[in-house]
PDB file of C-alpha atoms in Angstrom:
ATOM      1  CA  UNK N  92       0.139 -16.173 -17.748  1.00  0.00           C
ATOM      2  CA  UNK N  93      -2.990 -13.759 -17.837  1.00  0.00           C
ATOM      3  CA  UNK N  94      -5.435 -16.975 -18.062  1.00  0.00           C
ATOM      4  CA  UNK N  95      -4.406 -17.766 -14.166  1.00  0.00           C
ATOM      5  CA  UNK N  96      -4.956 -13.914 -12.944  1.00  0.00           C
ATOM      6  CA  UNK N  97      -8.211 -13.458 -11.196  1.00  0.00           C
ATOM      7  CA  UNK N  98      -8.321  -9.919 -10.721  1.00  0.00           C
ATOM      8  CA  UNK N  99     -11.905  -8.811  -8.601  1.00  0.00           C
ATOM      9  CA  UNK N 100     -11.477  -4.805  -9.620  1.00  0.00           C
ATOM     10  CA  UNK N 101      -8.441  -2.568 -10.528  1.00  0.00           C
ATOM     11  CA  UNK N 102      -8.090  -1.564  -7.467  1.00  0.00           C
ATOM     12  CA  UNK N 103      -8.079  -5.355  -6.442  1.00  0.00           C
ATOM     13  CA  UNK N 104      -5.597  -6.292  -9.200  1.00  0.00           C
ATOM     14  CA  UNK N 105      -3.226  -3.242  -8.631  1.00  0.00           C
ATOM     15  CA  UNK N 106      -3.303  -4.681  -4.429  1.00  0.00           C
ATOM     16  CA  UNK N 107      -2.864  -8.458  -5.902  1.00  0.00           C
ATOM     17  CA  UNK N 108       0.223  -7.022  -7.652  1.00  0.00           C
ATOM     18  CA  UNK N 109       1.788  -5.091  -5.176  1.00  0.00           C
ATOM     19  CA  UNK N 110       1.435  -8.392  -2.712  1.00  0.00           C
ATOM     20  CA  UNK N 111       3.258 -10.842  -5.373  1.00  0.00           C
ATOM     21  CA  UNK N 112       6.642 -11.470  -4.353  1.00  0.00           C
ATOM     22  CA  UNK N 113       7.224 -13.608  -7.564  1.00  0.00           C
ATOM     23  CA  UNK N 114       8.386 -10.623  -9.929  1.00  0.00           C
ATOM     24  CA  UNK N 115       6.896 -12.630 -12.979  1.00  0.00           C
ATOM     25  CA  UNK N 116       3.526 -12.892 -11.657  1.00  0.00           C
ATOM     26  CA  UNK N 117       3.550  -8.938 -10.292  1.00  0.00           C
ATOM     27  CA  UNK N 118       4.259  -7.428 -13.309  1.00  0.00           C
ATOM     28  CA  UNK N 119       2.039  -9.844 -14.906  1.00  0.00           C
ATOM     29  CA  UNK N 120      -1.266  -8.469 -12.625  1.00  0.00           C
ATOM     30  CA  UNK N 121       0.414  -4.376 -12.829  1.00  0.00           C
ATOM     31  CA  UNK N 122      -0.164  -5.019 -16.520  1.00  0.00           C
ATOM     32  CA  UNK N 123      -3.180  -7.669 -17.008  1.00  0.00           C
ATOM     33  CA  UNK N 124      -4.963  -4.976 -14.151  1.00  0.00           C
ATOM     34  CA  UNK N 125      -3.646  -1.993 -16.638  1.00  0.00           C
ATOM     35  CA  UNK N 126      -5.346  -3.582 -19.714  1.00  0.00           C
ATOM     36  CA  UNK N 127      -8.689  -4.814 -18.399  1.00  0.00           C
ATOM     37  CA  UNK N 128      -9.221  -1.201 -17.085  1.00  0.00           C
ATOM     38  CA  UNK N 129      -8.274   0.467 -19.922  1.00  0.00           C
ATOM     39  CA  UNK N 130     -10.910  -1.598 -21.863  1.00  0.00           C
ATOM     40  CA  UNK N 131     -13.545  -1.004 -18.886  1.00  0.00           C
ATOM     41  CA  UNK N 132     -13.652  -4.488 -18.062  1.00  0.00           C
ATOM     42  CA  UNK N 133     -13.226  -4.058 -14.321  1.00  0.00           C
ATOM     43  CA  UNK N 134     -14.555  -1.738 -11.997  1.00  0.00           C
ATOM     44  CA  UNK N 135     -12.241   0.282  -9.946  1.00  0.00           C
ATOM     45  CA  UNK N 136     -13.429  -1.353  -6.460  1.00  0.00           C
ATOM     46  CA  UNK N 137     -14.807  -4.373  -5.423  1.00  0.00           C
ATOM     47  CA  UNK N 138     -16.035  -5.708  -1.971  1.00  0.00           C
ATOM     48  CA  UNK N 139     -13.465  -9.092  -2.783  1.00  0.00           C
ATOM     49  CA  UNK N 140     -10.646  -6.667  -3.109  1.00  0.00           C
ATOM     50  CA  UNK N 141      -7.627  -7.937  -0.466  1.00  0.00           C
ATOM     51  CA  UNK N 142      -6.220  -5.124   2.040  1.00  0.00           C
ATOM     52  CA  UNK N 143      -3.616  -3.001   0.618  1.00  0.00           C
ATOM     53  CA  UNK N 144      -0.476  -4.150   2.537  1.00  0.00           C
ATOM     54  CA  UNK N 145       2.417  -2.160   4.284  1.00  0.00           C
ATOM     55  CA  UNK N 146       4.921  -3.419   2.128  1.00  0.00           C
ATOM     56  CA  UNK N 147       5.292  -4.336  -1.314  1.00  0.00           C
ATOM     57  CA  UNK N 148       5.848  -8.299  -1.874  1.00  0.00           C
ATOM     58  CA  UNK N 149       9.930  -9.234  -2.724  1.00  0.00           C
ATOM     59  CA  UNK N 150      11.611 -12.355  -3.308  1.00  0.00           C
ATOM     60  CA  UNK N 151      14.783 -12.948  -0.864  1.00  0.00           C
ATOM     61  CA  UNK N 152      16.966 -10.929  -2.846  1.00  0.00           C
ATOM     62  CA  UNK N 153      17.877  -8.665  -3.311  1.00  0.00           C
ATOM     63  CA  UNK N 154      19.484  -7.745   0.520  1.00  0.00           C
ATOM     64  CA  UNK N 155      17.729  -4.317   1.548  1.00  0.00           C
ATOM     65  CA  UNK N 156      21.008  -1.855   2.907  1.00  0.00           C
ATOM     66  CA  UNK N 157      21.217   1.702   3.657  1.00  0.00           C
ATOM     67  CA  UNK N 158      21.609   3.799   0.805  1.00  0.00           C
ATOM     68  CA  UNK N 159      25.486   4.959   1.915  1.00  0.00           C
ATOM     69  CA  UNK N 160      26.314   0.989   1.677  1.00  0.00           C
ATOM     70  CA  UNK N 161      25.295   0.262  -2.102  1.00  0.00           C
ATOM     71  CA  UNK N 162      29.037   0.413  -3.703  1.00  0.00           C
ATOM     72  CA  UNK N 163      29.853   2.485  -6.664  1.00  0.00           C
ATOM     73  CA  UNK N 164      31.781   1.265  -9.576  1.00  0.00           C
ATOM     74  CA  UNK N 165      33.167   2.606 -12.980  1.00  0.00           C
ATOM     75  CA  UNK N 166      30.828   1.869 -16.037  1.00  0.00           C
ATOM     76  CA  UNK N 167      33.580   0.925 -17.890  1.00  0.00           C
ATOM     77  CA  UNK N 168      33.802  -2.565 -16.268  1.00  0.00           C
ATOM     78  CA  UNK N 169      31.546  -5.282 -16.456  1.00  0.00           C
ATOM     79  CA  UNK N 170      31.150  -5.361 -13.477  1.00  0.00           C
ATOM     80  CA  UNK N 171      30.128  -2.108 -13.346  1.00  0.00           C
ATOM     81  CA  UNK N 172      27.670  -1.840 -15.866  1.00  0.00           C
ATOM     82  CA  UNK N 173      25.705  -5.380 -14.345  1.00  0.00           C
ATOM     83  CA  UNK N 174      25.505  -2.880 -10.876  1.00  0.00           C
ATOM     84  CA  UNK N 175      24.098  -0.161 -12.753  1.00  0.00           C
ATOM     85  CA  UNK N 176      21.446  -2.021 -14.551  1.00  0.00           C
ATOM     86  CA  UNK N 177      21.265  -3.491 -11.046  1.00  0.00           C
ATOM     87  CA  UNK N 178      20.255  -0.307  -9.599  1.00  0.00           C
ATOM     88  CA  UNK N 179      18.013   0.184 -12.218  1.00  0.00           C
ATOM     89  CA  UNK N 180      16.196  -2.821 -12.063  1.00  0.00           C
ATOM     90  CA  UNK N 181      15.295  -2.244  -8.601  1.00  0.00           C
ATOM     91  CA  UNK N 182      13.949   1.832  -9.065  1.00  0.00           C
ATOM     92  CA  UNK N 183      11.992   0.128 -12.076  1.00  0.00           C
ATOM     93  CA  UNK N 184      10.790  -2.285  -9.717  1.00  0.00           C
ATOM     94  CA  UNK N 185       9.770  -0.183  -7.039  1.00  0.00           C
ATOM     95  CA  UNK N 186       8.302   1.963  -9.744  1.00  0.00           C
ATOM     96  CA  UNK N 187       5.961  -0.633 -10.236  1.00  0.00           C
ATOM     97  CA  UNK N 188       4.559  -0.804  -6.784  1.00  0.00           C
ATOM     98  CA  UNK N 189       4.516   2.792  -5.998  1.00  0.00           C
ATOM     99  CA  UNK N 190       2.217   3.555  -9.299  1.00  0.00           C
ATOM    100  CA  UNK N 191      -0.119   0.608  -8.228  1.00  0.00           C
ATOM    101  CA  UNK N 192      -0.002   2.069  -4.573  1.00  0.00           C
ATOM    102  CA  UNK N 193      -0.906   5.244  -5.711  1.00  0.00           C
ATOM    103  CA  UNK N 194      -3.856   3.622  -8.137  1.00  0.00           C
ATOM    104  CA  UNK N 195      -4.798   1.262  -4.746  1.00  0.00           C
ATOM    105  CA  UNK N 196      -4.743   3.727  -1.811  1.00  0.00           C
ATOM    106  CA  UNK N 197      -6.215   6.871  -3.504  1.00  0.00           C
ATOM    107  CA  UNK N 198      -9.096   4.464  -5.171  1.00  0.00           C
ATOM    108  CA  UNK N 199     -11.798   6.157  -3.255  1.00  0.00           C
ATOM    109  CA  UNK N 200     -10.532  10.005  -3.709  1.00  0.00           C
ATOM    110  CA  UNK N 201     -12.595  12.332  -5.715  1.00  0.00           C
ATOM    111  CA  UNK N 202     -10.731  12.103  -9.042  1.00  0.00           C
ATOM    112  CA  UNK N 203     -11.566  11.210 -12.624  1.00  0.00           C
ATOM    113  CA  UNK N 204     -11.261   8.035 -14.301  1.00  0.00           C
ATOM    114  CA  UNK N 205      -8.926   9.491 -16.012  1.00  0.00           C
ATOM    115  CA  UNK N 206      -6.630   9.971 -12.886  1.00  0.00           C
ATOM    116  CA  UNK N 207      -6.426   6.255 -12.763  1.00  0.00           C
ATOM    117  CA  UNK N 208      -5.690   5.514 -16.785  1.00  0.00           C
ATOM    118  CA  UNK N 209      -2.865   7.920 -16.137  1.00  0.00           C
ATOM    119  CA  UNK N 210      -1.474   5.649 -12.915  1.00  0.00           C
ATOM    120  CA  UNK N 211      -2.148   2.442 -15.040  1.00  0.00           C
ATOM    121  CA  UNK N 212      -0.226   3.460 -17.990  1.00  0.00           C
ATOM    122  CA  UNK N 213       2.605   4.554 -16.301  1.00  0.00           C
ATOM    123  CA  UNK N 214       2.594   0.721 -14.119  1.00  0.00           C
ATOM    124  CA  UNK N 215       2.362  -1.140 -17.152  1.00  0.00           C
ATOM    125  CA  UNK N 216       5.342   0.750 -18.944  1.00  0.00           C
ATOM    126  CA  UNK N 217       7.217   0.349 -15.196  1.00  0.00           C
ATOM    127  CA  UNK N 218       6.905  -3.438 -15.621  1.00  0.00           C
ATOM    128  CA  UNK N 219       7.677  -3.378 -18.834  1.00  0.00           C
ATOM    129  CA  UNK N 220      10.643  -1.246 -18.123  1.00  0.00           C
ATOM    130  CA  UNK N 221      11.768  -3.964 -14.910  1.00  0.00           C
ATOM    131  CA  UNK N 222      11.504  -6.720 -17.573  1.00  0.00           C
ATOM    132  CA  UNK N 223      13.535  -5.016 -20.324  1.00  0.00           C
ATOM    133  CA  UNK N 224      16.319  -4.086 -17.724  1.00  0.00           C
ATOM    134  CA  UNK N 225      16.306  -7.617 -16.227  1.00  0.00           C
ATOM    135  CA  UNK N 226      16.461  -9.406 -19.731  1.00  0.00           C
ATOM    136  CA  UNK N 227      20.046  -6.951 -20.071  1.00  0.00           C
ATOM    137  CA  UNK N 228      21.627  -8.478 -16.933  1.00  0.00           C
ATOM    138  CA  UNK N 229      20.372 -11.670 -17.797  1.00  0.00           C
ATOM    139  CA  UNK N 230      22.209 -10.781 -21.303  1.00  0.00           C
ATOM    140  CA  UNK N 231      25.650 -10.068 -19.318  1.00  0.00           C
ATOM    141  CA  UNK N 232      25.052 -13.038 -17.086  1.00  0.00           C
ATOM    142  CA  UNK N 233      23.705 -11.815 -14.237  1.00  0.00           C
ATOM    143  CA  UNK N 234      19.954 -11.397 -12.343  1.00  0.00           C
ATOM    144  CA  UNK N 235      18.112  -9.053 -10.333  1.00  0.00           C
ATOM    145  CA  UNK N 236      18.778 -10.104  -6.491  1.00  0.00           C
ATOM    146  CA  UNK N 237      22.316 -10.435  -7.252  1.00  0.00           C
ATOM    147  CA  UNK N 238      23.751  -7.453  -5.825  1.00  0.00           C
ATOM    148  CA  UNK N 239      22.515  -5.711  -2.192  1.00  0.00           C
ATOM    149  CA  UNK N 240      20.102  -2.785  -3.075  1.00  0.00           C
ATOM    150  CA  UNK N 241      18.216   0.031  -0.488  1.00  0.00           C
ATOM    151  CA  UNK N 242      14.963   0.428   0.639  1.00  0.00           C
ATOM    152  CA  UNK N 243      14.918   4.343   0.502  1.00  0.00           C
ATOM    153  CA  UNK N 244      12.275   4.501  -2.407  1.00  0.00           C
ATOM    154  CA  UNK N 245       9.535   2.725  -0.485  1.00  0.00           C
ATOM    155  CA  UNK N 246      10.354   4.653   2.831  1.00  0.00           C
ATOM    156  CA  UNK N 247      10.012   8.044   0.320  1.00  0.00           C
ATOM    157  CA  UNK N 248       6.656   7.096  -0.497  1.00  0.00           C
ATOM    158  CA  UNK N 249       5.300   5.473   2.607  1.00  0.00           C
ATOM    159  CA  UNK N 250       5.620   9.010   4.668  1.00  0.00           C
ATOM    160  CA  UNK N 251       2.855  10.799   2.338  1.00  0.00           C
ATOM    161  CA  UNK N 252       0.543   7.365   2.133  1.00  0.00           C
ATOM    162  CA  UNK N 253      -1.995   9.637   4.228  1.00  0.00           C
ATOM    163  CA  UNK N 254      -1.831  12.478   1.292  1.00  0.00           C
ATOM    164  CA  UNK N 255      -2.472  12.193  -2.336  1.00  0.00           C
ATOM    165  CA  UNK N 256      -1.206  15.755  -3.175  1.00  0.00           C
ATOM    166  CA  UNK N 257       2.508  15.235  -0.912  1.00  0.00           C
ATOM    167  CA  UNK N 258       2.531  11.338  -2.644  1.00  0.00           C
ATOM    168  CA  UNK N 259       2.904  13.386  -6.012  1.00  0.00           C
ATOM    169  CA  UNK N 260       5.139  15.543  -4.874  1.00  0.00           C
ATOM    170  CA  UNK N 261       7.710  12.856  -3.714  1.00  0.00           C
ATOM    171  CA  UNK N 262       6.981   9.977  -5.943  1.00  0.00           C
ATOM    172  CA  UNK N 263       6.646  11.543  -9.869  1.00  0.00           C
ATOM    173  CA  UNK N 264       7.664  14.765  -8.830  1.00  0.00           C
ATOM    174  CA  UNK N 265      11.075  14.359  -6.914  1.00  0.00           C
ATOM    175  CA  UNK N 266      12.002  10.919  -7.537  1.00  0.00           C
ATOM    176  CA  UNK N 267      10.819  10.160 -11.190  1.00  0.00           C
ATOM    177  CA  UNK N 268      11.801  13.511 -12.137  1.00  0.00           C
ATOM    178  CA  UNK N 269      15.261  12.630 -11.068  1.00  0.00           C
ATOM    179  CA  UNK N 270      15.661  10.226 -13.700  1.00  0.00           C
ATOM    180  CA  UNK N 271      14.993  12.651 -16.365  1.00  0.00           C
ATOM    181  CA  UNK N 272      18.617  14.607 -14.863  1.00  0.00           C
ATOM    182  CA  UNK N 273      20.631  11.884 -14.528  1.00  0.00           C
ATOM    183  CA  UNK N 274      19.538   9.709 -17.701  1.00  0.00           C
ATOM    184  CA  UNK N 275      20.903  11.300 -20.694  1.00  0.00           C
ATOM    185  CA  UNK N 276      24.802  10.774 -19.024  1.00  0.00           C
ATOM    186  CA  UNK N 277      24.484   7.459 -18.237  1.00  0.00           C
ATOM    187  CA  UNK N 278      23.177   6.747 -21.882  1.00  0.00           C
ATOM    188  CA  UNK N 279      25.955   8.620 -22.830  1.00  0.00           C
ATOM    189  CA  UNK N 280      28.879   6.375 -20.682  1.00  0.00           C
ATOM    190  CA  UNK N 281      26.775   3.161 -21.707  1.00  0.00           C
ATOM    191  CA  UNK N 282      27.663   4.189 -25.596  1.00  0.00           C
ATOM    192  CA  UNK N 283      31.218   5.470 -24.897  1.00  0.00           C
ATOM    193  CA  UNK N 284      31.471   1.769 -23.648  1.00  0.00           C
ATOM    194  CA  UNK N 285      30.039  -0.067 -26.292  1.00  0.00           C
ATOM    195  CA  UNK N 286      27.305  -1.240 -24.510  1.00  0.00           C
ATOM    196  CA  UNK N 287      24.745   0.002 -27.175  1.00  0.00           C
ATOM    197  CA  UNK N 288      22.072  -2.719 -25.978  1.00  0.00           C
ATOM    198  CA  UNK N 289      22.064  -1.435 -22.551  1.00  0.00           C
ATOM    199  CA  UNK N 290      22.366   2.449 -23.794  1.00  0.00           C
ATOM    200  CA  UNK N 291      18.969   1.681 -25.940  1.00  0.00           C
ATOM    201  CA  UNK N 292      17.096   0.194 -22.942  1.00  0.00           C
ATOM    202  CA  UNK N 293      17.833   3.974 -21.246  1.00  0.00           C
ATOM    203  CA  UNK N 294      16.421   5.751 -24.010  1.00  0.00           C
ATOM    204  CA  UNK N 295      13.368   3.459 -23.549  1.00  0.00           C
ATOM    205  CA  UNK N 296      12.773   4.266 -19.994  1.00  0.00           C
ATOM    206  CA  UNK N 297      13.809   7.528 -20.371  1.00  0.00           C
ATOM    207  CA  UNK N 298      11.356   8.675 -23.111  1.00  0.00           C
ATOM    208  CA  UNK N 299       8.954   6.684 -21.191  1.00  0.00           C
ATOM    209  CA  UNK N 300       9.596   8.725 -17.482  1.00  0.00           C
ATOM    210  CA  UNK N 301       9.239  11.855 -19.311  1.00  0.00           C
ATOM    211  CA  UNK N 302       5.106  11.033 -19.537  1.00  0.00           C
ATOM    212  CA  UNK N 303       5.394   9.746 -16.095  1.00  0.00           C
ATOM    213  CA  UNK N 304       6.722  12.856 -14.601  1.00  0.00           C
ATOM    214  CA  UNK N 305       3.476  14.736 -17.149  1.00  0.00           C
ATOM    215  CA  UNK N 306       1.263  12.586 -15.694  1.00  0.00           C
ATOM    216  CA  UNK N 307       2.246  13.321 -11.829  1.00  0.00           C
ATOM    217  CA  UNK N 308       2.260  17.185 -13.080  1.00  0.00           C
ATOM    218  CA  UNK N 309      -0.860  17.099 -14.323  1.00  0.00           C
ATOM    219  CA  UNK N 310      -2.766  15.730 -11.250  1.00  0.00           C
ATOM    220  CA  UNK N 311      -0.634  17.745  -8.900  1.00  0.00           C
ATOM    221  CA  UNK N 312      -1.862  20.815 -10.426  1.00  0.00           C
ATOM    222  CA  UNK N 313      -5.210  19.636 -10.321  1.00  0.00           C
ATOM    223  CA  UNK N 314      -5.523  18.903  -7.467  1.00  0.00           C
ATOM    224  CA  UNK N 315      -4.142  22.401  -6.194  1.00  0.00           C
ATOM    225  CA  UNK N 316      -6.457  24.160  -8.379  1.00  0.00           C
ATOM    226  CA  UNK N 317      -9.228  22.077  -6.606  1.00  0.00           C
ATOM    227  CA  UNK N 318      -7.818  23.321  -3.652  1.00  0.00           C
ATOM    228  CA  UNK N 319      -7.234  26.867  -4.663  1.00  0.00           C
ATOM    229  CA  UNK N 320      -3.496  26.314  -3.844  1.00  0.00           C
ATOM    230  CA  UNK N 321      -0.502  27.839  -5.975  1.00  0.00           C
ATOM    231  CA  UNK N 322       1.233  24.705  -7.508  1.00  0.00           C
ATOM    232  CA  UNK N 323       4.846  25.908  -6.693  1.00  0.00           C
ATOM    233  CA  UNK N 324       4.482  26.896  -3.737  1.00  0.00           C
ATOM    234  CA  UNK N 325       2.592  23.827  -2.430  1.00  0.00           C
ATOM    235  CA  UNK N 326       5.246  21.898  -3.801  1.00  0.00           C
ATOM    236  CA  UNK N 327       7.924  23.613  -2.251  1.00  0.00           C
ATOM    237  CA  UNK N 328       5.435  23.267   1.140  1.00  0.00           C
ATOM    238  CA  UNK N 329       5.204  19.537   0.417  1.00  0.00           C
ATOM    239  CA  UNK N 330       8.304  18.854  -0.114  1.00  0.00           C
ATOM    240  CA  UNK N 331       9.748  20.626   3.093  1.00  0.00           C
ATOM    241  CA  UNK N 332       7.491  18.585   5.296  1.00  0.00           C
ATOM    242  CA  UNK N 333       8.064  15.022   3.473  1.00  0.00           C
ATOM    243  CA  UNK N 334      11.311  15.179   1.802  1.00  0.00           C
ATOM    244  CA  UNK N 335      14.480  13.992   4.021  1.00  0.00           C
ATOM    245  CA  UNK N 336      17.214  15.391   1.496  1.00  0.00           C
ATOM    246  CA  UNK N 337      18.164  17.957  -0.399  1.00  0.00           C
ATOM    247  CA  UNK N 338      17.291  18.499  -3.887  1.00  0.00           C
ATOM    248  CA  UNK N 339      20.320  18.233  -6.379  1.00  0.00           C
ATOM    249  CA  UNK N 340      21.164  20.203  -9.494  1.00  0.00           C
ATOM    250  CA  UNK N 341      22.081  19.957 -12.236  1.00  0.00           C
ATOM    251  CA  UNK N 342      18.286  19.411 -13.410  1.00  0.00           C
ATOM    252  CA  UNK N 343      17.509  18.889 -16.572  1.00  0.00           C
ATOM    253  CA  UNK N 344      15.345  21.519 -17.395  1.00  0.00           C
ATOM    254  CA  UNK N 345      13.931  21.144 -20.769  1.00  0.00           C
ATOM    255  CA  UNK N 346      12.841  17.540 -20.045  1.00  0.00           C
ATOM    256  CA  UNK N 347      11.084  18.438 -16.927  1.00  0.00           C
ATOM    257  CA  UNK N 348       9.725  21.959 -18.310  1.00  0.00           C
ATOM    258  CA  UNK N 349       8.442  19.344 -21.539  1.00  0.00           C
ATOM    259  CA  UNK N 350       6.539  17.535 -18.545  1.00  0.00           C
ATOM    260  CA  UNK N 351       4.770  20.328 -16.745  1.00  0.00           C
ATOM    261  CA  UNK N 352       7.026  20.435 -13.915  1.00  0.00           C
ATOM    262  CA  UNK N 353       8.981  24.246 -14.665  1.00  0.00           C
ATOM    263  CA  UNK N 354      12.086  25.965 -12.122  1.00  0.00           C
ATOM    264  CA  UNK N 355       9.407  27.694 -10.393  1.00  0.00           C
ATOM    265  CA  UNK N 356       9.194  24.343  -8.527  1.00  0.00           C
ATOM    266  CA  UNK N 357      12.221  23.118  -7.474  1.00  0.00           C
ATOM    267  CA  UNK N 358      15.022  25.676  -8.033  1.00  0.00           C
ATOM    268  CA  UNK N 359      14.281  27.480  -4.803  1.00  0.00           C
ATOM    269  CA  UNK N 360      14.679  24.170  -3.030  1.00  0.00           C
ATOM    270  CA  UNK N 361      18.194  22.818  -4.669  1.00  0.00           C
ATOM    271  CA  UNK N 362      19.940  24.110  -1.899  1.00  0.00           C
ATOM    272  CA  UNK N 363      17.955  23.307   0.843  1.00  0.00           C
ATOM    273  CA  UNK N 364      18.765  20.361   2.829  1.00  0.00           C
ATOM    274  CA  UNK N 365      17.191  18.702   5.912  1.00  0.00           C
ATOM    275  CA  UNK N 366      18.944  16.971   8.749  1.00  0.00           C
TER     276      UNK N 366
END
């Protein structure tokens, strides 16, 4: 498929993505767009480069419903399982567009190239992650679209799409970071289960988020020491102003110390919750 892709810069590419409602064909560009950068064979912006839309391109389905409507089942059905790998699927997918986003809307900020392998690596691994996750629930007879799924990911990151420093806050630092606490269970239920094919595609994504969440870490305390700001606290700031939600333990601790993201952070904010 990457013969087809014309791709005018990353930034271009990343937009081009983000646009495609075929999934194929976005995470196709999120990781054609990753690799041509990474070998220098695009520029980060071009004058060709399509506007960066409001939304993210999606095929019909999945249905979009409010968070409280998505239904909960037990993992040890069948049933079950297909609507957790469901759920994944569509945080994977939304992964996808939200690292892009980040890569397309903060093209022209004062950051190193580097800033942008960082964002590229973690949007091919995304798509690779959507992929893996759909080829399991196309294993158990099913497909992404199948179930109803929410929009609250996309409304997370679309309040701080004015702010590079609150967009990793939310986005690697809240939601991604989330993963890394509620992972290691569900691996866990997948292999009390049986379902050793789907409990392998966790440890995938899992080992994978933990170098997301580094990578969001990183540039959030860079950008605070550009700023002269203390990390912690301008999270805790951040998060206050574009959070709806508390913050809830149990973290994992380890796996987000491992990333650069330590209790200073968040601890102080578990029990906070907003209207």
């Amino acid at each position: 498929m990457t013969g087809d892709l014309a791709i005018t810069s990353l930034r271009g590419g990343a937009i081009d993505a983000i646009r495609a409602a075929d999934l194929d064909r976005k995470t196709a560009l999120a990781q054609e767009s990753a690799t041509r950068w990474f070998a220098r064979r695009v520029s980060l912006r071009s004058p060709l480069d399509a506007a960066l839309s409001e939304r993210p391109g999606r095929p019909d389905k999945p249905v979009l419903t409010p968070p409280t409507q998505v239904e909960k089942r037990s993992l040890h059905t069948l049933k079950g399982r297909i609507a957790l790998l469901h759920a994944i699927a569509h945080i994977e997918l939304n992964a996808v567009d939200l690292a892009l986003d980040i890569v397309a809307r903060f093209a022209s900020e004062q950051v190193p190239n580097s800033f942008f392998d960082g964002w590229m690596q973690v949007a091919f691994e995304e798509a690779k992650h959507f992929r893996m996750v759909r080829a399991r629930l196309n294993d158990l007879g099913a497909d992404y679209g199948d179930l109803p799924a929410h929009d609250g990911l996309w409304q997370a990151a679309h309040s701080t799409r004015n702010d590079l420093t609150a967009r990793l806050a939310v986005v690697p630092l809240i939601l991604e970071a989330r993963g890394l606490d509620v992972t290691p269970s569900l691996q866990a239920k997948m292999r009390e289960t049986g379902d050793l094919e789907s409990a392998e595609v966790l440890d995938v994504i899992y080992n994978d988020e933990k170098g997301h969440v580094a990578v969001g870490a990183k540039w959030f305390r860079f950008l605070c020491a550009r700023e002269k700001r203390d990390p912690a606290k301008a999270f805790q700031e951040l998060v206050r102003a574009n959070f709806r939600g508390p913050l809830k333990p149990p973290f994992n601790d380890l796996a987000r110390a491992e990333a650069g993201l330590t209790p200073s952070f968040y601890r102080s904010l578990a029990s906070i919750s907003h209207a």
